[in-house]
């Protein structure tokens, strides 16, 4: 776990693992490399039996400004058939699934901009606290692509509700931290200088909980949340995203 990463800063103190997106010059945009390194960290959690809590944060001015859009045309240029894009989309889905299903309780510590894929990453964490200056946006339709990243749509629908999700997606409007709390995108809003204190207030009791009780509680919540879904259409997210981007690239060439 304590290895050198190119895009993450990972620190381990007792039962708490801090994972920070560490590409501040790029707004912590989610690239294939960040996804690879997140998968490495999340895949090792089961082996690190002493870890009870994972805190996900971002370096610099913003938590995450979305997916790395510069990577999409590069992948299409290398592979016009879209296989590389589908692989990237499937990797995003695996990261989000791992966040949702790990036995460890995950906490998103949010500040600055939280956009697109950044909203997705945060939503798949169990608990979410944001600075009162946070700005949120789901910009995909404005960029000409569907909101198909990591299984974000069913998660949004479950956490927020269909009517509000329809508005957020179709308008691609910005919304602030107070609105995010009202929508259950955030559980708590605090001044930015109190983010660490708010995280500690959650972490302190969690590290004393029985690991088996935490694991069972998360399994129960995930099972009940998914009980109404006969099929998971978000499994097609990678295909949808790849097809949309490929079509857009083809149209520009035409």
Tab-separated table of C-alpha atoms in Angstrom:
chain	number	residue	atom	x	y	z
A	1	UNK	CA	0.000	0.000	0.000
A	2	UNK	CA	2.753	2.446	0.924
A	3	UNK	CA	4.277	2.637	-2.532
A	4	UNK	CA	5.108	5.629	-4.683
A	5	UNK	CA	2.252	6.721	-6.916
A	6	UNK	CA	2.440	9.200	-9.768
A	7	UNK	CA	-1.078	10.620	-9.413
A	8	UNK	CA	-2.018	9.909	-5.781
A	9	UNK	CA	-0.652	10.814	-2.371
A	10	UNK	CA	-1.393	7.930	-0.009
A	11	UNK	CA	-0.722	8.094	3.732
A	12	UNK	CA	-1.600	5.556	6.393
A	13	UNK	CA	-2.082	6.400	10.052
A	14	UNK	CA	-3.336	3.522	12.165
A	15	UNK	CA	-6.740	2.371	10.904
A	16	UNK	CA	-7.199	5.409	8.601
A	17	UNK	CA	-5.981	5.567	5.005
A	18	UNK	CA	-5.796	8.990	3.328
A	19	UNK	CA	-5.943	8.912	-0.477
A	20	UNK	CA	-5.472	12.267	-2.178
A	21	UNK	CA	-5.851	12.885	-5.908
A	22	UNK	CA	-2.535	14.600	-6.590
A	23	UNK	CA	-2.631	16.229	-10.029
A	24	UNK	CA	-3.544	19.781	-8.975
A	25	UNK	CA	-2.208	21.445	-12.139
A	26	UNK	CA	-4.788	19.440	-14.124
A	27	UNK	CA	-7.592	20.001	-11.616
A	28	UNK	CA	-7.165	16.349	-10.555
A	29	UNK	CA	-8.872	15.338	-13.804
A	30	UNK	CA	-9.485	11.589	-13.830
A	31	UNK	CA	-7.096	9.909	-16.262
A	32	UNK	CA	-6.502	6.248	-16.971
A	33	UNK	CA	-3.416	6.384	-14.753
A	34	UNK	CA	-5.368	7.779	-11.800
A	35	UNK	CA	-7.915	4.986	-12.263
A	36	UNK	CA	-5.138	2.375	-12.360
A	37	UNK	CA	-3.608	3.691	-9.159
A	38	UNK	CA	-6.978	3.945	-7.410
A	39	UNK	CA	-7.648	0.321	-8.357
A	40	UNK	CA	-4.293	-0.652	-6.843
A	41	UNK	CA	-5.155	1.074	-3.564
A	42	UNK	CA	-8.736	-0.194	-3.394
A	43	UNK	CA	-7.700	-3.709	-4.377
A	44	UNK	CA	-5.257	-3.847	-1.466
A	45	UNK	CA	-7.790	-2.838	1.189
A	46	UNK	CA	-8.909	-6.405	1.875
A	47	UNK	CA	-5.302	-7.361	2.594
A	48	UNK	CA	-4.810	-4.369	4.917
A	49	UNK	CA	-7.038	-5.774	7.646
A	50	UNK	CA	-6.301	-2.937	10.084
A	51	UNK	CA	-7.822	-0.230	7.894
A	52	UNK	CA	-11.334	0.825	8.899
A	53	UNK	CA	-11.713	4.200	7.108
A	54	UNK	CA	-10.579	5.583	3.729
A	55	UNK	CA	-10.601	9.363	3.219
A	56	UNK	CA	-10.666	10.525	-0.412
A	57	UNK	CA	-9.611	14.118	-1.091
A	58	UNK	CA	-7.984	16.277	-3.776
A	59	UNK	CA	-4.818	18.394	-3.795
A	60	UNK	CA	-4.799	22.029	-4.896
A	61	UNK	CA	-7.763	24.294	-5.485
A	62	UNK	CA	-10.282	21.636	-6.539
A	63	UNK	CA	-11.329	18.150	-5.555
A	64	UNK	CA	-11.765	17.035	-9.181
A	65	UNK	CA	-12.747	18.868	-12.366
A	66	UNK	CA	-14.003	15.747	-14.142
A	67	UNK	CA	-12.576	13.268	-16.592
A	68	UNK	CA	-9.360	13.980	-18.465
A	69	UNK	CA	-10.905	15.198	-21.708
A	70	UNK	CA	-7.492	15.519	-23.378
A	71	UNK	CA	-7.128	11.750	-23.070
A	72	UNK	CA	-10.281	10.940	-25.078
A	73	UNK	CA	-9.097	12.139	-28.530
A	74	UNK	CA	-5.692	10.577	-27.905
A	75	UNK	CA	-7.305	7.199	-27.264
A	76	UNK	CA	-9.524	7.546	-30.329
A	77	UNK	CA	-6.538	8.479	-32.494
A	78	UNK	CA	-4.680	5.375	-31.300
A	79	UNK	CA	-7.754	3.144	-31.604
A	80	UNK	CA	-10.543	4.558	-33.840
A	81	UNK	CA	-12.690	1.509	-33.068
A	82	UNK	CA	-13.144	2.749	-29.509
A	83	UNK	CA	-11.830	-0.316	-27.665
A	84	UNK	CA	-9.409	1.783	-25.635
A	85	UNK	CA	-12.213	4.158	-24.637
A	86	UNK	CA	-14.399	1.241	-23.578
A	87	UNK	CA	-11.528	-0.111	-21.502
A	88	UNK	CA	-11.207	3.287	-19.805
A	89	UNK	CA	-14.943	3.368	-19.107
A	90	UNK	CA	-14.902	-0.143	-17.654
A	91	UNK	CA	-11.963	0.830	-15.455
A	92	UNK	CA	-13.986	3.770	-14.090
A	93	UNK	CA	-16.845	1.402	-13.316
A	94	UNK	CA	-14.510	-0.947	-11.423
A	95	UNK	CA	-13.177	1.946	-9.296
A	96	UNK	CA	-16.683	3.106	-8.388
A	97	UNK	CA	-17.835	-0.440	-7.635
A	98	UNK	CA	-14.790	-0.953	-5.419
A	99	UNK	CA	-15.522	2.243	-3.477
A	100	UNK	CA	-19.135	1.215	-2.951
A	101	UNK	CA	-18.496	-2.399	-1.967
A	102	UNK	CA	-15.273	-2.327	0.040
A	103	UNK	CA	-15.621	-3.306	3.698
A	104	UNK	CA	-13.846	-0.061	4.613
A	105	UNK	CA	-16.005	3.033	5.225
A	106	UNK	CA	-15.138	5.691	2.647
A	107	UNK	CA	-15.377	9.438	3.281
A	108	UNK	CA	-15.206	12.049	0.506
A	109	UNK	CA	-13.586	15.324	1.647
A	110	UNK	CA	-14.644	17.884	-0.969
A	111	UNK	CA	-13.543	21.419	-1.761
A	112	UNK	CA	-13.413	23.737	-4.766
A	113	UNK	CA	-14.780	22.326	-8.003
A	114	UNK	CA	-16.484	18.925	-8.032
A	115	UNK	CA	-17.387	18.253	-11.655
A	116	UNK	CA	-18.577	15.285	-13.742
A	117	UNK	CA	-16.444	12.270	-12.867
A	118	UNK	CA	-15.510	14.044	-9.626
A	119	UNK	CA	-19.176	14.007	-8.621
A	120	UNK	CA	-19.242	10.307	-9.515
A	121	UNK	CA	-16.242	9.457	-7.346
A	122	UNK	CA	-17.693	11.369	-4.423
A	123	UNK	CA	-21.145	9.792	-4.746
A	124	UNK	CA	-19.714	6.295	-4.447
A	125	UNK	CA	-18.201	7.154	-1.068
A	126	UNK	CA	-20.269	6.264	1.990
A	127	UNK	CA	-20.079	9.708	3.614
A	128	UNK	CA	-19.486	13.098	1.979
A	129	UNK	CA	-18.521	16.401	3.569
A	130	UNK	CA	-17.942	19.555	1.532
A	131	UNK	CA	-16.635	23.060	2.089
A	132	UNK	CA	-19.282	25.771	1.902
A	133	UNK	CA	-17.443	27.146	-1.144
A	134	UNK	CA	-17.788	23.921	-3.189
A	135	UNK	CA	-19.156	24.171	-6.726
A	136	UNK	CA	-20.792	21.156	-8.376
A	137	UNK	CA	-21.722	20.468	-11.988
A	138	UNK	CA	-22.704	17.618	-14.298
A	139	UNK	CA	-21.533	19.078	-17.651
A	140	UNK	CA	-21.707	16.006	-19.895
A	141	UNK	CA	-24.616	17.010	-22.137
A	142	UNK	CA	-23.033	20.393	-22.712
A	143	UNK	CA	-19.930	18.555	-23.925
A	144	UNK	CA	-21.938	16.374	-26.299
A	145	UNK	CA	-21.688	13.094	-24.363
A	146	UNK	CA	-24.142	11.143	-22.159
A	147	UNK	CA	-23.665	11.051	-18.367
A	148	UNK	CA	-22.167	7.568	-18.583
A	149	UNK	CA	-19.165	7.343	-16.280
A	150	UNK	CA	-18.615	4.717	-13.634
A	151	UNK	CA	-22.303	3.891	-13.152
A	152	UNK	CA	-23.052	7.445	-11.996
A	153	UNK	CA	-26.663	7.561	-13.264
A	154	UNK	CA	-28.213	4.826	-11.068
A	155	UNK	CA	-26.202	6.091	-8.099
A	156	UNK	CA	-27.497	9.629	-8.682
A	157	UNK	CA	-31.069	8.420	-9.078
A	158	UNK	CA	-30.882	6.446	-5.855
A	159	UNK	CA	-29.106	9.102	-3.763
A	160	UNK	CA	-30.811	12.230	-5.167
A	161	UNK	CA	-34.072	11.224	-6.897
A	162	UNK	CA	-35.271	11.184	-10.488
A	163	UNK	CA	-36.846	14.660	-10.716
A	164	UNK	CA	-33.808	16.558	-9.480
A	165	UNK	CA	-31.375	14.385	-11.442
A	166	UNK	CA	-33.338	15.180	-14.599
A	167	UNK	CA	-32.877	18.899	-13.933
A	168	UNK	CA	-29.167	18.641	-13.064
A	169	UNK	CA	-28.326	16.536	-16.116
A	170	UNK	CA	-30.447	18.352	-18.714
A	171	UNK	CA	-29.492	21.877	-17.662
A	172	UNK	CA	-25.854	21.134	-16.702
A	173	UNK	CA	-26.204	24.047	-14.257
A	174	UNK	CA	-23.758	24.722	-11.447
A	175	UNK	CA	-25.031	24.152	-7.923
A	176	UNK	CA	-23.514	25.122	-4.607
A	177	UNK	CA	-22.732	23.229	-1.419
A	178	UNK	CA	-26.019	24.078	0.310
A	179	UNK	CA	-27.963	22.792	-2.684
A	180	UNK	CA	-25.767	19.687	-2.754
A	181	UNK	CA	-26.664	19.011	0.881
A	182	UNK	CA	-30.365	19.522	0.168
A	183	UNK	CA	-30.032	16.970	-2.666
A	184	UNK	CA	-28.092	14.479	-0.452
A	185	UNK	CA	-25.027	14.827	-2.676
A	186	UNK	CA	-23.418	16.039	0.551
A	187	UNK	CA	-24.206	14.872	4.070
A	188	UNK	CA	-22.558	17.872	5.707
A	189	UNK	CA	-21.376	21.385	4.754
A	190	UNK	CA	-18.719	23.220	6.789
A	191	UNK	CA	-16.335	26.154	6.310
A	192	UNK	CA	-13.289	24.990	4.352
A	193	UNK	CA	-11.023	25.459	7.379
A	194	UNK	CA	-13.147	22.950	9.320
A	195	UNK	CA	-13.113	20.120	6.748
A	196	UNK	CA	-10.476	18.076	8.559
A	197	UNK	CA	-12.262	18.533	11.867
A	198	UNK	CA	-15.527	17.345	10.320
A	199	UNK	CA	-13.810	14.276	8.866
A	200	UNK	CA	-12.289	13.474	12.256
A	201	UNK	CA	-15.721	13.681	13.910
A	202	UNK	CA	-16.849	10.864	11.630
A	203	UNK	CA	-13.600	8.919	11.762
A	204	UNK	CA	-13.212	8.805	15.536
A	205	UNK	CA	-16.251	6.587	16.250
A	206	UNK	CA	-15.868	4.568	13.038
A	207	UNK	CA	-12.434	3.228	13.971
A	208	UNK	CA	-13.930	1.832	17.180
A	209	UNK	CA	-16.666	-0.101	15.400
A	210	UNK	CA	-16.530	-3.867	15.001
A	211	UNK	CA	-15.066	-4.657	11.537
A	212	UNK	CA	-17.602	-7.441	11.033
A	213	UNK	CA	-20.501	-5.174	12.024
A	214	UNK	CA	-19.333	-2.475	9.595
A	215	UNK	CA	-18.935	-5.024	6.820
A	216	UNK	CA	-22.390	-6.476	7.422
A	217	UNK	CA	-24.020	-3.037	7.620
A	218	UNK	CA	-22.504	-2.005	4.282
A	219	UNK	CA	-23.559	-5.279	2.683
A	220	UNK	CA	-27.116	-4.773	3.941
A	221	UNK	CA	-27.333	-1.181	2.698
A	222	UNK	CA	-25.944	-2.094	-0.723
A	223	UNK	CA	-28.291	-5.072	-1.016
A	224	UNK	CA	-31.413	-3.100	-0.066
A	225	UNK	CA	-30.400	-0.184	-2.314
A	226	UNK	CA	-30.134	-2.509	-5.317
A	227	UNK	CA	-33.059	-4.802	-4.541
A	228	UNK	CA	-35.452	-2.992	-6.914
A	229	UNK	CA	-33.116	-3.157	-9.907
A	230	UNK	CA	-33.871	-6.140	-12.125
A	231	UNK	CA	-30.985	-5.286	-14.443
A	232	UNK	CA	-28.081	-2.875	-14.234
A	233	UNK	CA	-28.159	-0.778	-17.387
A	234	UNK	CA	-25.092	1.144	-16.222
A	235	UNK	CA	-23.046	-1.869	-17.324
A	236	UNK	CA	-23.421	-0.321	-20.776
A	237	UNK	CA	-21.865	2.989	-19.687
A	238	UNK	CA	-18.489	2.268	-21.264
A	239	UNK	CA	-20.132	1.321	-24.560
A	240	UNK	CA	-22.359	4.412	-24.532
A	241	UNK	CA	-19.498	6.766	-23.772
A	242	UNK	CA	-17.222	5.205	-26.376
A	243	UNK	CA	-19.928	5.319	-29.052
A	244	UNK	CA	-20.809	8.947	-28.308
A	245	UNK	CA	-17.201	10.115	-28.385
A	246	UNK	CA	-16.456	8.131	-31.535
A	247	UNK	CA	-19.500	9.640	-33.255
A	248	UNK	CA	-18.484	13.141	-32.211
A	249	UNK	CA	-14.968	12.609	-33.523
A	250	UNK	CA	-16.338	11.288	-36.816
A	251	UNK	CA	-18.676	14.283	-37.165
A	252	UNK	CA	-15.811	16.724	-36.633
A	253	UNK	CA	-13.769	15.006	-39.347
A	254	UNK	CA	-16.741	15.200	-41.709
